PDB file of C-alpha atoms in Angstrom:
ATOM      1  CA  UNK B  29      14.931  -1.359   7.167  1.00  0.00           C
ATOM      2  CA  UNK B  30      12.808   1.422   8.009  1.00  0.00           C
ATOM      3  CA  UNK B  31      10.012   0.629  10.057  1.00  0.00           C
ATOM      4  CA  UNK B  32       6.616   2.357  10.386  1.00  0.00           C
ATOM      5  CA  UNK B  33       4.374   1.852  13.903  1.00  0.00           C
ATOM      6  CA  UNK B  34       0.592   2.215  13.773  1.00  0.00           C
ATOM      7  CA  UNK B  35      -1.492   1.982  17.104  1.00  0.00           C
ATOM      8  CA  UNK B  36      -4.102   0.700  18.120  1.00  0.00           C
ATOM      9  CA  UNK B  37      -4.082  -2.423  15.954  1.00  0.00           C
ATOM     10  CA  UNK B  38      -7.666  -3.202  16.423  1.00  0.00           C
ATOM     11  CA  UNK B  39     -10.465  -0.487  17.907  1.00  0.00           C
ATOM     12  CA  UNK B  40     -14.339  -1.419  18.292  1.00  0.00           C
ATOM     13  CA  UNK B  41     -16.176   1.677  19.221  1.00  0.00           C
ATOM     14  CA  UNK B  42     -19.689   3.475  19.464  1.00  0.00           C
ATOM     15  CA  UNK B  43     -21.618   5.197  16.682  1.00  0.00           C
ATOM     16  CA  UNK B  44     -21.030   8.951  17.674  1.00  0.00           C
ATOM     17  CA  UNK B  45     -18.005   8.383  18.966  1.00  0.00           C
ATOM     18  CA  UNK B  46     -14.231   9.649  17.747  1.00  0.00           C
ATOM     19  CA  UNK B  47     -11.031   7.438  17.267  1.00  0.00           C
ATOM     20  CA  UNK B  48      -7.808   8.456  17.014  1.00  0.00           C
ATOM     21  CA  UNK B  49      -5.201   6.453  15.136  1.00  0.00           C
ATOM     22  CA  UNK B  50      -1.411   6.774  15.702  1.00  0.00           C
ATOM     23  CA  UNK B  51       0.973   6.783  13.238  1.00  0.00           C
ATOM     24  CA  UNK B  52       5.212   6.541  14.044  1.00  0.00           C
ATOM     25  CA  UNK B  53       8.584   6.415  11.979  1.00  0.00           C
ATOM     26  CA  UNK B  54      10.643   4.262  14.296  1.00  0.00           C
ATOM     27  CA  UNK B  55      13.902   4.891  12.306  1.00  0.00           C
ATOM     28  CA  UNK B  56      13.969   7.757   9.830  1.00  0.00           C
ATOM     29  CA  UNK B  57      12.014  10.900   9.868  1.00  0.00           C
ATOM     30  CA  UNK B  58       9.540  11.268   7.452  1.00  0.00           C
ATOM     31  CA  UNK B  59       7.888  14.361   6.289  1.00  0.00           C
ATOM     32  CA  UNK B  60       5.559  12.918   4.197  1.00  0.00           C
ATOM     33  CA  UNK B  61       2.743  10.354   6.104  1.00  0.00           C
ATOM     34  CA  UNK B  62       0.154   8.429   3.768  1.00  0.00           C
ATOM     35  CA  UNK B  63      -3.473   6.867   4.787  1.00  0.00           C
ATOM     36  CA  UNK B  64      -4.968   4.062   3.012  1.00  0.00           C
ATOM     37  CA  UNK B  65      -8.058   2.709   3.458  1.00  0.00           C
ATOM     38  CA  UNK B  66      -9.150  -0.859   2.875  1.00  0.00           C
ATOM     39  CA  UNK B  67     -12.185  -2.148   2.306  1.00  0.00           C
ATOM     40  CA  UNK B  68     -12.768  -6.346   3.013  1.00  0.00           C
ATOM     41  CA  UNK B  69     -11.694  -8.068  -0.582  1.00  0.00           C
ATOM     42  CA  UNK B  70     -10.847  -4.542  -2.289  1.00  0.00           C
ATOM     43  CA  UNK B  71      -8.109  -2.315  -3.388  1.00  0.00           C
ATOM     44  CA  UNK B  72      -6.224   0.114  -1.201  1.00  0.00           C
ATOM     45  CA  UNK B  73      -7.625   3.539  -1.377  1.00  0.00           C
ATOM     46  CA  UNK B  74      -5.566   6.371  -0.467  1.00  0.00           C
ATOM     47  CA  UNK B  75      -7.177   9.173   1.623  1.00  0.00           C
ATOM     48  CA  UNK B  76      -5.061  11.808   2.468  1.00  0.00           C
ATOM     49  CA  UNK B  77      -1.482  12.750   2.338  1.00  0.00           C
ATOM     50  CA  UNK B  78       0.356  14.064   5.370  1.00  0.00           C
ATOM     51  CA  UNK B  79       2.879  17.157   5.701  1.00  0.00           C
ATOM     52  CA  UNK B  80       4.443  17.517   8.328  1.00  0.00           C
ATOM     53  CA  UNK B  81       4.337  20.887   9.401  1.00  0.00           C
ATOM     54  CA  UNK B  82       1.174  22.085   6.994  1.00  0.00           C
ATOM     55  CA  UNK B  83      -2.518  20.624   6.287  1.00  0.00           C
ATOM     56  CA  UNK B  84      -3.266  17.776   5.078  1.00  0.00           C
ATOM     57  CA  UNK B  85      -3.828  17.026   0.815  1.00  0.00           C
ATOM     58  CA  UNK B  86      -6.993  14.763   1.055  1.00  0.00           C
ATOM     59  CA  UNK B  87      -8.400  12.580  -2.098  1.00  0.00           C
ATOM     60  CA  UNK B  88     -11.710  13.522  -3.754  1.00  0.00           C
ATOM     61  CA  UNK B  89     -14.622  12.007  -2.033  1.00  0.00           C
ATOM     62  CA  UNK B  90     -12.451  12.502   1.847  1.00  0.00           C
ATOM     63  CA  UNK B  91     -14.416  14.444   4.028  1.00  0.00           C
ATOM     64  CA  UNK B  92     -11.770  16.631   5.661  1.00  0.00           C
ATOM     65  CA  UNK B  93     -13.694  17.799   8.276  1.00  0.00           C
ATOM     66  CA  UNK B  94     -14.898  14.061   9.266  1.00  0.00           C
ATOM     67  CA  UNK B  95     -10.844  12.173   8.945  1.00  0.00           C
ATOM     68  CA  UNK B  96      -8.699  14.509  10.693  1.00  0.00           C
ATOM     69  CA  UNK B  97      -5.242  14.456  10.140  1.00  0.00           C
ATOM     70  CA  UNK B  98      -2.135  16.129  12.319  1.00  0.00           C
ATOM     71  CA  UNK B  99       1.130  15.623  11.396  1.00  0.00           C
ATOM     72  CA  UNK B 100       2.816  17.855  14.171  1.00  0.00           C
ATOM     73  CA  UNK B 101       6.033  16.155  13.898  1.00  0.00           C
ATOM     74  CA  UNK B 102       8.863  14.525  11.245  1.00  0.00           C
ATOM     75  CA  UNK B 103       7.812  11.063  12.890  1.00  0.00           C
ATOM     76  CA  UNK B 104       4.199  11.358  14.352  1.00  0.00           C
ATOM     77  CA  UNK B 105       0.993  11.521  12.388  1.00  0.00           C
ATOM     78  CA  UNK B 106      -2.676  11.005  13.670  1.00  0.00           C
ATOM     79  CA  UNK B 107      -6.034  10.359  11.942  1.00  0.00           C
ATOM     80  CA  UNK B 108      -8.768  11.158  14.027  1.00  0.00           C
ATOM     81  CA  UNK B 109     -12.779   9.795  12.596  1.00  0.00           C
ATOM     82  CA  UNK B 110     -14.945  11.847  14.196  1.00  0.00           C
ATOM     83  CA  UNK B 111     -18.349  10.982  15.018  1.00  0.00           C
ATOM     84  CA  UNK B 112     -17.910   7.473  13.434  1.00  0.00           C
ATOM     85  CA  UNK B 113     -20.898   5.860  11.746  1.00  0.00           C
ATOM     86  CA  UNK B 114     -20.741   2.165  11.050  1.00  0.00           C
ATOM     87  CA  UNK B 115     -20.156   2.715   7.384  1.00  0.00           C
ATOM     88  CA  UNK B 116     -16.896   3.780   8.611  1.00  0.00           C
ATOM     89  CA  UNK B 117     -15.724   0.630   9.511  1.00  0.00           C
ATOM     90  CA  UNK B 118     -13.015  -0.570   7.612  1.00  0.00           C
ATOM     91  CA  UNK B 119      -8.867  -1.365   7.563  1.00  0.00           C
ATOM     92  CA  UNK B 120      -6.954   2.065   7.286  1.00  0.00           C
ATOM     93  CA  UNK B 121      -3.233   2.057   6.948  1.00  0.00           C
ATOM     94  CA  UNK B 122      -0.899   4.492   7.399  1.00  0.00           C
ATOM     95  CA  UNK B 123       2.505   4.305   5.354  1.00  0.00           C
ATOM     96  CA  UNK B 124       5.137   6.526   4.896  1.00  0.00           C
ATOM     97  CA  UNK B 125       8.882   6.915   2.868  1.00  0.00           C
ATOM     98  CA  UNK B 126      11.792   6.974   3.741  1.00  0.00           C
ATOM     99  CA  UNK B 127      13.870  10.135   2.441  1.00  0.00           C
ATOM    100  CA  UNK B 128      15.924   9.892  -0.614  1.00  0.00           C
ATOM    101  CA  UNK B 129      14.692   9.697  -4.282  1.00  0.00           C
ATOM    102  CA  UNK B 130      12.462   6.591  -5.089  1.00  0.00           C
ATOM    103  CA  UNK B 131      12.499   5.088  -1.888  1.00  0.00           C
ATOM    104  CA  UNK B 132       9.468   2.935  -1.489  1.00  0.00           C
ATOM    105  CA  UNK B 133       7.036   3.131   0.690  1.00  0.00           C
ATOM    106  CA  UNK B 134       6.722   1.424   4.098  1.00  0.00           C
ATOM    107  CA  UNK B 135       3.238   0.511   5.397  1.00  0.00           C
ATOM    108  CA  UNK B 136       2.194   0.093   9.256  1.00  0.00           C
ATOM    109  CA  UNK B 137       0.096  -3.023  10.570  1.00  0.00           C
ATOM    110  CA  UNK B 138      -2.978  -1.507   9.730  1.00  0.00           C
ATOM    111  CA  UNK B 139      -6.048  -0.614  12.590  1.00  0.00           C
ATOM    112  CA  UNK B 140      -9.443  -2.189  12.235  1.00  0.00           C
ATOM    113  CA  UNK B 141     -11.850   0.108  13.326  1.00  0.00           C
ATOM    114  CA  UNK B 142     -15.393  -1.564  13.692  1.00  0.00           C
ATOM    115  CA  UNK B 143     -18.083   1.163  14.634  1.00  0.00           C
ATOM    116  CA  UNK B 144     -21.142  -0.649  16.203  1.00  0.00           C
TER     117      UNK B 144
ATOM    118  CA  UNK E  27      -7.388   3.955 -18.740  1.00  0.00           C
ATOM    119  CA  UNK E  28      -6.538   2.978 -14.908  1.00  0.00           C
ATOM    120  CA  UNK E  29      -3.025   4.368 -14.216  1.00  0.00           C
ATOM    121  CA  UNK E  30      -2.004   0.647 -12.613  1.00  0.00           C
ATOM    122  CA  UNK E  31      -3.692  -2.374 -14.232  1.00  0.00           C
ATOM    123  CA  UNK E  32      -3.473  -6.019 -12.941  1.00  0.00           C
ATOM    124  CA  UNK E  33      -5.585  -9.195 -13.483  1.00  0.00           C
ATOM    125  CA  UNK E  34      -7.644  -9.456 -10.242  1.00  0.00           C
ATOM    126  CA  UNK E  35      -7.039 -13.337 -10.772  1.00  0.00           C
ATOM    127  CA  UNK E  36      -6.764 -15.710  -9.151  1.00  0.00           C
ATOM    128  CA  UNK E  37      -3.878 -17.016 -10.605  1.00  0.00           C
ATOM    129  CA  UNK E  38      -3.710 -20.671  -9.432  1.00  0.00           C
ATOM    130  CA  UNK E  39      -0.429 -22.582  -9.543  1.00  0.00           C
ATOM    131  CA  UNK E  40       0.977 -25.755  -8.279  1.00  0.00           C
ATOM    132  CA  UNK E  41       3.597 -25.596  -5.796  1.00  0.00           C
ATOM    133  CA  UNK E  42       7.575 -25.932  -7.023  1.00  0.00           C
ATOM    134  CA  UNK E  43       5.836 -23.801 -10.217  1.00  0.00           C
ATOM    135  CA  UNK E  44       6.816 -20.595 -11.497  1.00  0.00           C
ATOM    136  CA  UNK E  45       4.036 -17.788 -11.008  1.00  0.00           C
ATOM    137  CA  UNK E  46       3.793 -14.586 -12.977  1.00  0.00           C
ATOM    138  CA  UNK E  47       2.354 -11.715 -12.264  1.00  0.00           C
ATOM    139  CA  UNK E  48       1.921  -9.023 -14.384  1.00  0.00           C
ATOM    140  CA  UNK E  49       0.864  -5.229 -14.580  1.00  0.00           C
ATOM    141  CA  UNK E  50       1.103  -2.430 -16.853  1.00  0.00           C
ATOM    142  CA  UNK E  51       0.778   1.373 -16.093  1.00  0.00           C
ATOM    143  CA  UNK E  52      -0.256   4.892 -18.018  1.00  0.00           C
ATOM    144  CA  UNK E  53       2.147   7.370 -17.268  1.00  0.00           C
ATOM    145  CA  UNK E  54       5.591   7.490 -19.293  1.00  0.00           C
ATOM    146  CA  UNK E  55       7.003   9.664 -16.452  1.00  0.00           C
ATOM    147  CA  UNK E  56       6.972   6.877 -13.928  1.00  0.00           C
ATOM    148  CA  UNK E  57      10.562   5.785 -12.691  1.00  0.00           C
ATOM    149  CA  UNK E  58      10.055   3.552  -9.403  1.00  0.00           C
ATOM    150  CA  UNK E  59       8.036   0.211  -9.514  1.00  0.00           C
ATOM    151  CA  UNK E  60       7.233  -1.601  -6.381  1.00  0.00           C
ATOM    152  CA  UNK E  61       5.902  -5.296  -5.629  1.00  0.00           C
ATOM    153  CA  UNK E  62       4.128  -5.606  -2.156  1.00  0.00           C
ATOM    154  CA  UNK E  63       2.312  -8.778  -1.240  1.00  0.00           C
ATOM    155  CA  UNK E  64      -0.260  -8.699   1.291  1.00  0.00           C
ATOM    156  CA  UNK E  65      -2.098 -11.601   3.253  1.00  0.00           C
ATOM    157  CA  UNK E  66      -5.666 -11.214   4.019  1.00  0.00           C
ATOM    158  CA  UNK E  67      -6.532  -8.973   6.779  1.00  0.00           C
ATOM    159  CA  UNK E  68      -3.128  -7.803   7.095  1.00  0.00           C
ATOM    160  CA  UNK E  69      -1.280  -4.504   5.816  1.00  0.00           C
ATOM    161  CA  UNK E  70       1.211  -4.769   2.679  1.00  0.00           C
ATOM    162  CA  UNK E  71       4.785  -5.723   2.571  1.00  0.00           C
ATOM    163  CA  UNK E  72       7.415  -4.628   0.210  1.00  0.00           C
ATOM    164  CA  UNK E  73       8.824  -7.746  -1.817  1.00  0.00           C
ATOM    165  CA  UNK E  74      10.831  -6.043  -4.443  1.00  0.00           C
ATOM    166  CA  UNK E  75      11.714  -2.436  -5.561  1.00  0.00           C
ATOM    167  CA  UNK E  76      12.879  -1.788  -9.513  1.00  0.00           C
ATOM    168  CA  UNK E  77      13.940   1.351 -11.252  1.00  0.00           C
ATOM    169  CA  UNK E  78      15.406   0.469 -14.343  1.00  0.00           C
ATOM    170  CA  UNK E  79      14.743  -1.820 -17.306  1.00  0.00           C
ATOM    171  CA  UNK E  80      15.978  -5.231 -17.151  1.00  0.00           C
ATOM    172  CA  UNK E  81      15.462  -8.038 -14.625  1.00  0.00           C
ATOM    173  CA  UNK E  82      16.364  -7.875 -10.563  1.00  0.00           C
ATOM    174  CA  UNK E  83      16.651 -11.253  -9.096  1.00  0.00           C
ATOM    175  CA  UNK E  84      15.926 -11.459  -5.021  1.00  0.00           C
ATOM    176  CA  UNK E  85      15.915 -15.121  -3.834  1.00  0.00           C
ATOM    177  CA  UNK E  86      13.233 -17.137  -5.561  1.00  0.00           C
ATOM    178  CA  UNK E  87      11.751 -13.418  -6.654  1.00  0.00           C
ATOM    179  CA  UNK E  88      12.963 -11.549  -9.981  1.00  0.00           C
ATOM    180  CA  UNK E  89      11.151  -8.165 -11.118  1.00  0.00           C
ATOM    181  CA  UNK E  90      11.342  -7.531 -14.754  1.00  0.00           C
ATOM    182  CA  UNK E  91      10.907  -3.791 -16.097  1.00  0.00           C
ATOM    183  CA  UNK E  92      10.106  -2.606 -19.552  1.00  0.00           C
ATOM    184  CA  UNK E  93       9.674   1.099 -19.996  1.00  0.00           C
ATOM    185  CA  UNK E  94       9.519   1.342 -23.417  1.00  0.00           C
ATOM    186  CA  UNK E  95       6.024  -1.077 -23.068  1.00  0.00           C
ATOM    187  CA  UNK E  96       5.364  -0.140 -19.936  1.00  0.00           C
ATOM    188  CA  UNK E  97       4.919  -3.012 -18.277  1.00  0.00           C
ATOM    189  CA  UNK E  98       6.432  -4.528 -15.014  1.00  0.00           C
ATOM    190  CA  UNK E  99       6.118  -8.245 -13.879  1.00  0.00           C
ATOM    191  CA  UNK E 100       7.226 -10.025 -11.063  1.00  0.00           C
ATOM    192  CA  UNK E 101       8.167 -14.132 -11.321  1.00  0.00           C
ATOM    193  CA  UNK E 102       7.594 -16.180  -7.974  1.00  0.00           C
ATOM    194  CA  UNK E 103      10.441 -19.527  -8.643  1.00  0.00           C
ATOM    195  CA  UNK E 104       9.093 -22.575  -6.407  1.00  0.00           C
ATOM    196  CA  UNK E 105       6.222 -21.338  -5.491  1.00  0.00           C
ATOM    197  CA  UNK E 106       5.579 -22.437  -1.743  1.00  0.00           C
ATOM    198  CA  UNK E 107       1.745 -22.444  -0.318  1.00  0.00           C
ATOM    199  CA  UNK E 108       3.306 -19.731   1.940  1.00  0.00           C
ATOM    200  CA  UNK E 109       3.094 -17.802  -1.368  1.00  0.00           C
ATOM    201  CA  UNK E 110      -0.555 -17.781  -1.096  1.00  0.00           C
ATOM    202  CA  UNK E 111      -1.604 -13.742  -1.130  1.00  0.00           C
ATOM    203  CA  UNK E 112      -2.580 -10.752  -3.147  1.00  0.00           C
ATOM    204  CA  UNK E 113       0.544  -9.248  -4.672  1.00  0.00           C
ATOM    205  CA  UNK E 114       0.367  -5.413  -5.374  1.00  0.00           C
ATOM    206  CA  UNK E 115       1.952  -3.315  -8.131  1.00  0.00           C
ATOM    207  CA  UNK E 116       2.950  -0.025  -6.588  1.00  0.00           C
ATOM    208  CA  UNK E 117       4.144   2.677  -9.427  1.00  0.00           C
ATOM    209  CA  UNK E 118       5.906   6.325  -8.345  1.00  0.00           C
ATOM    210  CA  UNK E 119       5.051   8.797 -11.009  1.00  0.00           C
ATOM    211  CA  UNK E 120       7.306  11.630 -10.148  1.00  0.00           C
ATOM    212  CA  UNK E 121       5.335  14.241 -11.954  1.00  0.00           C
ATOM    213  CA  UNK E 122       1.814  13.083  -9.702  1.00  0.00           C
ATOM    214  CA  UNK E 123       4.353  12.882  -6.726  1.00  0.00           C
ATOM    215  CA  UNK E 124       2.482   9.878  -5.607  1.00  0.00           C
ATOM    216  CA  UNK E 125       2.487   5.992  -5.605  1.00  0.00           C
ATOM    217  CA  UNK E 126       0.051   4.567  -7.360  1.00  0.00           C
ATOM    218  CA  UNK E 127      -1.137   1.164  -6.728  1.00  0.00           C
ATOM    219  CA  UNK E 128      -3.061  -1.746  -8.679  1.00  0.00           C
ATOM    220  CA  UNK E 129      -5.901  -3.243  -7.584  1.00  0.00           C
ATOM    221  CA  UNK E 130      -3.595  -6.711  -6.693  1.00  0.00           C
ATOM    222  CA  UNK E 131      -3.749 -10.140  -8.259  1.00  0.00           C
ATOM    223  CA  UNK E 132      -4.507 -13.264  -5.520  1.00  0.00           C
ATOM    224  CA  UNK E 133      -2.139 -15.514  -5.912  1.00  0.00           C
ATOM    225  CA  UNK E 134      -3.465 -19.150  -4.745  1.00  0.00           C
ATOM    226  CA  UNK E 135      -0.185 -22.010  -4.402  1.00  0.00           C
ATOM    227  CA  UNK E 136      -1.800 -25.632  -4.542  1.00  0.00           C
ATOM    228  CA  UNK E 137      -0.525 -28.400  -3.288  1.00  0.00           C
TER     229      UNK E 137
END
């Protein structure tokens, strides 16, 4: 089955600070990356969707210019929060489908970022 | 209207029971429905995919799909403790381009 890889798993750092957050298709090549956000006891939010090639298509209430997202290849795509506050801690997810018509989508192990 | 609705729960069952979960959706023009269960503090996995109306049976899980009510279910046979987790209705609108999920209904297996 296809099989998405998110790095790190788990990422304490400083107020001020930036964090990037890797997201990889192991098997299939996907052109189309998604990031969720999860908040403790609450629903999966979507932020952003990733093209590969072009920007990213972020939800209302995303600050663009504060959740970076690169998707520079059919099997790579980063999220980048820059200048992290605490409220910013929280479970994000990356997913992404495989290609064909109503395939479902395929979720990574998540990254806890904790921003002290 | 929320595009996904589910019952937040939790649905409590004893184990060996059947558990149902249920969840309806808005948009007419949806065409792929997805179960996912996730376990706290971990990311979702993909249980069952349906795309057409009827039941589809996978081990102790069967999805059911109605499209003229618009309404999707998934049945848990023998529930185990193991069960225990927040299952997630995922719907694919074509025309939105997007999956759209519930808000998940904990599931709690007693013994």
């Amino acid at each position: 089955g296809a099989v998405v890889s998110q790095h790190p798993s788990r990422v304490i750092c400083k107020s001020g600070t930036s964090v990037k957050i890797e997201c990889r298709s192991l098997d299939f090549q996907a052109t189309t990356m998604f990031w969720y956000r999860q908040f403790p006891k609450k629903s999966l939010m979507l932020m952003a969707t990733s093209n590969e090639g072009s920007k990213a298509t972020y939800e209302q209430g995303v600050e663009k210019d504060k959740f970076l997202i690169n998707h520079a290849s059919l099997t790579l795509s980063t999220l980048t929060v820059t200048s992290a506050h605490p409220e910013d801690s929280s479970f994000y997810i990356c997913s992404a489908r495989d290609t064909g018509f109503n395939s479902p989508l395929h979720f990574g192990n998540g990254t806890r970022l904790t921003v002290t | 209207q929320k595009e996904v609705e589910q019952n937040s729960g939790p649905l409590s069952v004893p184990e060996g029971a059947i558990a149902s979960l249920n969840c309806t959706y808005s948009d007419r023009g949806s065409q792929s429905f997805f179960w996912y269960r996730q376990y706290s503090g971990k990311s979702p996995e993909l249980i069952m995919s349906i795309y057409s109306n009827g039941d589809k049976e996978d081990g102790r899980f069967t999805a059911q799909l109605n499209k003229a009510s618009q309404y999707v279910s998934l049945l848990i046979r023998d529930s185990q403790p193991s069960d225990s987790a927040t299952y997630l209705c995922a719907v694919f609108s074509g025309t939105a381009s997007k999956l759209t999920f519930g808000t998940g209904t904990r599931l709690q297996v007693t013994l």
